[in-house]
CSV table of C-alpha atoms and ligand atoms in Angstrom, one decimal:
chain,number,residue,atom,x,y,z
A,1,UNK,CA,-60.7,25.4,-6.9
A,2,UNK,CA,-61.3,26.5,-3.5
A,3,UNK,CA,-64.9,26.9,-2.2
A,4,UNK,CA,-66.6,30.0,-2.1
A,5,UNK,CA,-68.1,30.4,1.1
A,6,UNK,CA,-70.2,33.9,1.7
A,7,UNK,CA,-70.9,34.4,6.2
A,8,UNK,CA,-73.8,36.4,6.7
A,9,UNK,CA,-73.4,37.5,10.5
A,10,UNK,CA,-73.8,40.5,12.7
A,11,UNK,CA,-71.8,38.4,15.8
A,12,UNK,CA,-68.3,39.4,15.3
A,13,UNK,CA,-67.6,36.5,17.4
A,14,UNK,CA,-69.0,34.1,15.2
A,15,UNK,CA,-67.9,35.4,12.3
A,16,UNK,CA,-64.5,35.2,13.6
A,17,UNK,CA,-64.6,31.9,14.5
A,18,UNK,CA,-66.5,31.1,11.7
A,19,UNK,CA,-63.9,32.2,9.3
A,20,UNK,CA,-61.3,30.9,11.1
A,21,UNK,CA,-62.3,27.2,10.9
A,22,UNK,CA,-63.5,27.6,7.2
A,23,UNK,CA,-60.2,29.0,6.3
A,24,UNK,CA,-58.3,26.3,7.4
A,25,UNK,CA,-60.8,24.0,5.9
A,26,UNK,CA,-59.0,25.5,2.3
A,27,UNK,CA,-62.4,27.8,2.3
A,28,UNK,CA,-62.2,31.3,1.1
A,29,UNK,CA,-64.4,33.4,2.7
A,30,UNK,CA,-66.0,36.7,2.8
A,31,UNK,CA,-68.5,38.1,5.2
A,32,UNK,CA,-71.2,40.1,5.1
A,33,UNK,CA,-72.0,42.1,8.7
A,34,UNK,CA,-76.3,42.8,7.3
A,35,UNK,CA,-78.6,41.7,5.7
A,36,UNK,CA,-78.3,44.3,2.7
A,37,UNK,CA,-74.5,44.3,2.1
A,38,UNK,CA,-74.7,40.5,2.3
A,39,UNK,CA,-77.4,40.1,-0.9
A,40,UNK,CA,-75.8,42.2,-2.7
A,41,UNK,CA,-72.3,40.5,-2.1
A,42,UNK,CA,-74.5,37.1,-3.1
A,43,UNK,CA,-76.2,38.9,-6.3
A,44,UNK,CA,-72.6,38.4,-7.4
A,45,UNK,CA,-73.4,35.0,-7.9
A,46,UNK,CA,-69.7,33.8,-7.7
A,47,UNK,CA,-70.0,32.1,-4.1
A,48,UNK,CA,-70.4,28.2,-4.1
A,49,UNK,CA,-72.4,28.2,-0.4
A,50,UNK,CA,-74.4,30.6,1.3
A,51,UNK,CA,-74.2,30.6,5.2
A,52,UNK,CA,-77.2,33.2,6.5
A,53,UNK,CA,-78.3,34.1,9.7
A,54,UNK,CA,-81.9,35.0,10.2
A,55,UNK,CA,-81.5,38.1,12.6
A,56,UNK,CA,-79.5,40.3,10.7
A,57,UNK,CA,-79.7,44.3,10.6
A,58,UNK,CA,-81.2,46.3,8.1
A,59,UNK,CA,-82.5,43.2,6.5
A,60,UNK,CA,-83.1,39.5,8.2
A,61,UNK,CA,-82.3,36.6,6.8
A,62,UNK,CA,-85.6,35.5,5.9
A,63,UNK,CA,-85.8,38.1,3.6
A,64,UNK,CA,-82.8,38.1,1.8
A,65,UNK,CA,-83.4,34.7,1.1
A,66,UNK,CA,-86.7,34.8,-0.4
A,67,UNK,CA,-84.9,38.0,-2.5
A,68,UNK,CA,-82.1,36.4,-3.6
A,69,UNK,CA,-84.2,33.3,-5.1
A,70,UNK,CA,-86.8,35.6,-6.4
A,71,UNK,CA,-83.6,37.6,-8.4
A,72,UNK,CA,-82.9,34.1,-9.6
A,73,UNK,CA,-79.7,33.3,-7.4
A,74,UNK,CA,-79.6,29.8,-7.0
A,75,UNK,CA,-76.2,29.2,-4.7
A,76,UNK,CA,-77.1,26.6,-1.6
A,77,UNK,CA,-78.1,28.6,1.4
A,78,UNK,CA,-77.2,27.5,4.7
A,79,UNK,CA,-79.4,29.3,7.5
A,80,UNK,CA,-78.6,29.5,10.8
A,81,UNK,CA,-81.5,30.4,13.6
A,82,UNK,CA,-81.7,30.4,17.5
A,83,UNK,CA,-82.6,27.3,19.5
A,84,UNK,CA,-85.9,26.2,19.5
A,85,UNK,CA,-87.4,28.4,17.2
A,86,UNK,CA,-89.1,25.4,14.7
A,87,UNK,CA,-90.9,28.0,12.7
A,88,UNK,CA,-87.8,29.4,11.6
A,89,UNK,CA,-87.2,26.2,10.1
A,90,UNK,CA,-90.7,25.7,8.1
A,91,UNK,CA,-90.7,29.0,7.0
A,92,UNK,CA,-86.5,29.4,6.2
A,93,UNK,CA,-86.8,26.0,3.6
A,94,UNK,CA,-90.1,27.6,2.0
A,95,UNK,CA,-88.4,31.0,0.9
A,96,UNK,CA,-85.8,28.7,-0.5
A,97,UNK,CA,-83.0,27.7,1.8
A,98,UNK,CA,-81.6,24.6,1.4
A,99,UNK,CA,-81.3,23.5,4.8
A,100,UNK,CA,-80.9,24.7,8.3
A,101,UNK,CA,-78.3,24.7,11.5
A,102,UNK,CA,-80.1,25.7,15.0
A,103,UNK,CA,-77.5,28.4,17.4
A,104,UNK,CA,-75.4,27.5,19.3
A,105,UNK,CA,-73.6,24.3,16.7
A,106,UNK,CA,-71.0,22.7,16.7
A,107,UNK,CA,-68.1,23.8,14.1
A,108,UNK,CA,-67.9,19.7,12.9
A,109,UNK,CA,-72.1,19.7,12.3
A,110,UNK,CA,-71.5,23.2,10.1
A,111,UNK,CA,-68.6,21.9,8.2
A,112,UNK,CA,-70.5,18.5,7.5
A,113,UNK,CA,-73.7,20.8,6.3
A,114,UNK,CA,-71.4,22.8,4.4
A,115,UNK,CA,-69.7,19.7,2.6
A,116,UNK,CA,-73.6,18.1,2.4
A,117,UNK,CA,-74.5,21.6,0.6
A,118,UNK,CA,-71.7,21.4,-2.0
A,119,UNK,CA,-72.1,17.7,-3.0
A,120,UNK,CA,-75.6,17.8,-4.0
A,121,UNK,CA,-75.6,21.4,-5.7
A,122,UNK,CA,-75.2,20.8,-9.5
A,123,UNK,CA,-72.3,21.1,-11.2
A,124,UNK,CA,-72.0,24.4,-11.6
A,125,UNK,CA,-68.7,24.4,-13.2
A,126,UNK,CA,-66.5,21.9,-15.5
A,127,UNK,CA,-63.9,22.6,-12.6
A,128,UNK,CA,-61.5,19.5,-11.5
A,129,UNK,CA,-58.8,20.4,-9.6
A,130,UNK,CA,-56.8,23.5,-10.9
A,131,UNK,CA,-58.2,23.0,-14.6
A,132,UNK,CA,-61.8,24.3,-15.5
A,133,UNK,CA,-62.5,23.4,-19.4
A,134,UNK,CA,-65.4,25.6,-21.5
A,135,UNK,CA,-66.3,24.5,-24.9
A,136,UNK,CA,-62.9,23.6,-26.6
A,137,UNK,CA,-61.1,25.7,-24.0
A,138,UNK,CA,-58.6,24.5,-21.9
A,139,UNK,CA,-57.4,26.4,-18.9
A,140,UNK,CA,-54.5,24.9,-15.5
A,141,UNK,CA,-55.0,27.9,-13.2
A,142,UNK,CA,-52.0,27.1,-11.9
A,143,UNK,CA,-49.7,26.4,-14.9
A,144,UNK,CA,-51.3,29.4,-16.3
A,145,UNK,CA,-51.3,27.5,-19.6
A,146,UNK,CA,-54.6,27.9,-21.9
A,147,UNK,CA,-55.2,25.3,-24.7
A,148,UNK,CA,-57.9,25.2,-27.6
A,149,UNK,CA,-58.4,21.7,-29.0
A,150,UNK,CA,-55.4,20.8,-27.7
A,151,UNK,CA,-53.6,23.5,-29.0
A,152,UNK,CA,-51.4,25.5,-26.7
A,153,UNK,CA,-53.0,29.5,-26.6
A,154,UNK,CA,-50.8,32.4,-26.0
A,155,UNK,CA,-52.2,35.0,-23.0
A,156,UNK,CA,-50.1,37.6,-22.0
A,157,UNK,CA,-49.9,37.5,-17.9
A,158,UNK,CA,-52.6,40.4,-18.0
A,159,UNK,CA,-54.4,38.6,-20.4
A,160,UNK,CA,-54.7,35.4,-18.1
A,161,UNK,CA,-55.4,37.3,-15.2
A,162,UNK,CA,-58.7,38.2,-16.7
A,163,UNK,CA,-59.8,35.0,-17.6
A,164,UNK,CA,-58.9,34.0,-14.2
A,165,UNK,CA,-60.9,36.5,-13.0
A,166,UNK,CA,-64.3,35.8,-16.4
A,167,UNK,CA,-64.5,32.5,-14.5
A,168,UNK,CA,-64.1,32.8,-10.7
A,169,UNK,CA,-66.6,34.6,-11.5
A,170,UNK,CA,-68.7,33.3,-13.9
A,171,UNK,CA,-72.5,33.9,-14.5
A,172,UNK,CA,-72.3,37.2,-12.4
A,173,UNK,CA,-71.9,40.5,-14.3
A,174,UNK,CA,-68.4,42.5,-14.0
A,175,UNK,CA,-68.2,45.8,-14.2
A,176,UNK,CA,-64.5,47.4,-16.2
A,177,UNK,CA,-63.9,49.6,-12.9
A,178,UNK,CA,-64.5,46.2,-11.2
A,179,UNK,CA,-62.3,44.8,-13.5
A,180,UNK,CA,-59.5,47.5,-13.4
A,181,UNK,CA,-59.3,47.3,-9.2
A,182,UNK,CA,-59.3,43.4,-9.5
A,183,UNK,CA,-57.3,42.7,-12.5
A,184,UNK,CA,-55.0,45.5,-12.9
A,185,UNK,CA,-55.1,47.1,-9.4
A,186,UNK,CA,-54.4,50.9,-8.1
A,187,UNK,CA,-50.4,50.5,-9.2
A,188,UNK,CA,-51.1,51.3,-13.1
A,189,UNK,CA,-53.0,54.1,-14.6
A,190,UNK,CA,-55.0,52.0,-17.1
A,191,UNK,CA,-58.6,53.2,-18.5
A,192,UNK,CA,-61.6,51.4,-18.6
A,193,UNK,CA,-60.8,51.4,-22.4
A,194,UNK,CA,-57.7,48.7,-21.7
A,195,UNK,CA,-60.3,46.3,-20.1
A,196,UNK,CA,-61.9,46.5,-23.8
A,197,UNK,CA,-58.6,45.9,-25.4
A,198,UNK,CA,-58.0,43.2,-23.4
A,199,UNK,CA,-61.4,41.2,-23.5
A,200,UNK,CA,-61.0,41.4,-27.2
A,201,UNK,CA,-57.9,39.7,-27.3
A,202,UNK,CA,-59.2,37.6,-25.1
A,203,UNK,CA,-62.0,36.9,-27.5
A,204,UNK,CA,-60.2,36.8,-30.7
A,205,UNK,CA,-57.9,34.1,-29.2
A,206,UNK,CA,-60.2,31.8,-27.1
A,207,UNK,CA,-64.3,32.3,-29.2
A,208,UNK,CA,-65.0,31.0,-31.8
A,209,UNK,CA,-66.1,33.7,-33.7
A,210,UNK,CA,-65.2,36.7,-31.6
A,211,UNK,CA,-67.1,39.3,-33.0
A,212,UNK,CA,-70.8,37.1,-31.9
A,213,UNK,CA,-68.7,35.4,-28.8
A,214,UNK,CA,-70.7,33.0,-26.4
A,215,UNK,CA,-68.4,33.1,-23.4
A,216,UNK,CA,-67.3,36.0,-22.5
A,217,UNK,CA,-70.5,38.0,-23.0
A,218,UNK,CA,-71.1,42.0,-23.4
A,219,UNK,CA,-73.7,43.4,-20.9
A,220,UNK,CA,-74.4,46.7,-22.3
A,221,UNK,CA,-73.9,49.5,-19.8
A,222,UNK,CA,-72.9,47.3,-17.3
A,223,UNK,CA,-70.0,45.4,-18.5
A,224,UNK,CA,-69.0,42.1,-19.3
A,225,UNK,CA,-70.5,38.3,-18.0
A,226,UNK,CA,-68.3,35.2,-18.7
A,227,UNK,CA,-70.8,31.8,-19.4
A,228,UNK,CA,-69.1,29.3,-19.8
B,301,CA,CA1,-77.6,37.6,14.3
């Protein structure tokens, strides 16, 4: 799967340049233009690396970094700071950033730092190329095939898309509304009950004990969380 980068930066020119370049390197880029919205996106927990500017509207990068770490978000963070602010480096690393880069920087340097962070990051997933495994389940994305203990499992298109969305957002709480929007889209008119029914079907097919799921968990009042 392509690596997901969250870019929290308020300079439009830099956002555009970085997005273009990272996209051309097969990263999936999401950007946020201020500290508050960046933190909200980061807390969803579905990114492989966060590029975080220090000087941001609403909430500065140091505070965002500190608060993310306090909330238990362990996504690697590369901080961007202005030239010569050596104190920034010390503060940033103390607050839980993994690396820092001084502006202006060469794009090649940024890419190298991101790659290094991704290599250093603990294996968050069991993803290898196009496949993902959890428990005795193996999901092959490109072929849209799922096996359990080596035996093919029949999933409907929606079940597969739902499972894929869960895997892509593993460890994050996803609401029923989010699933409706992202998996079903606006063209259909399903209800949140539709989501629950599909989740129940997935559990039937993939969980050892569907009544006590290990992987597709219910987060009461909020939605679901995939762990695996
Ligand atoms: Ca800035």
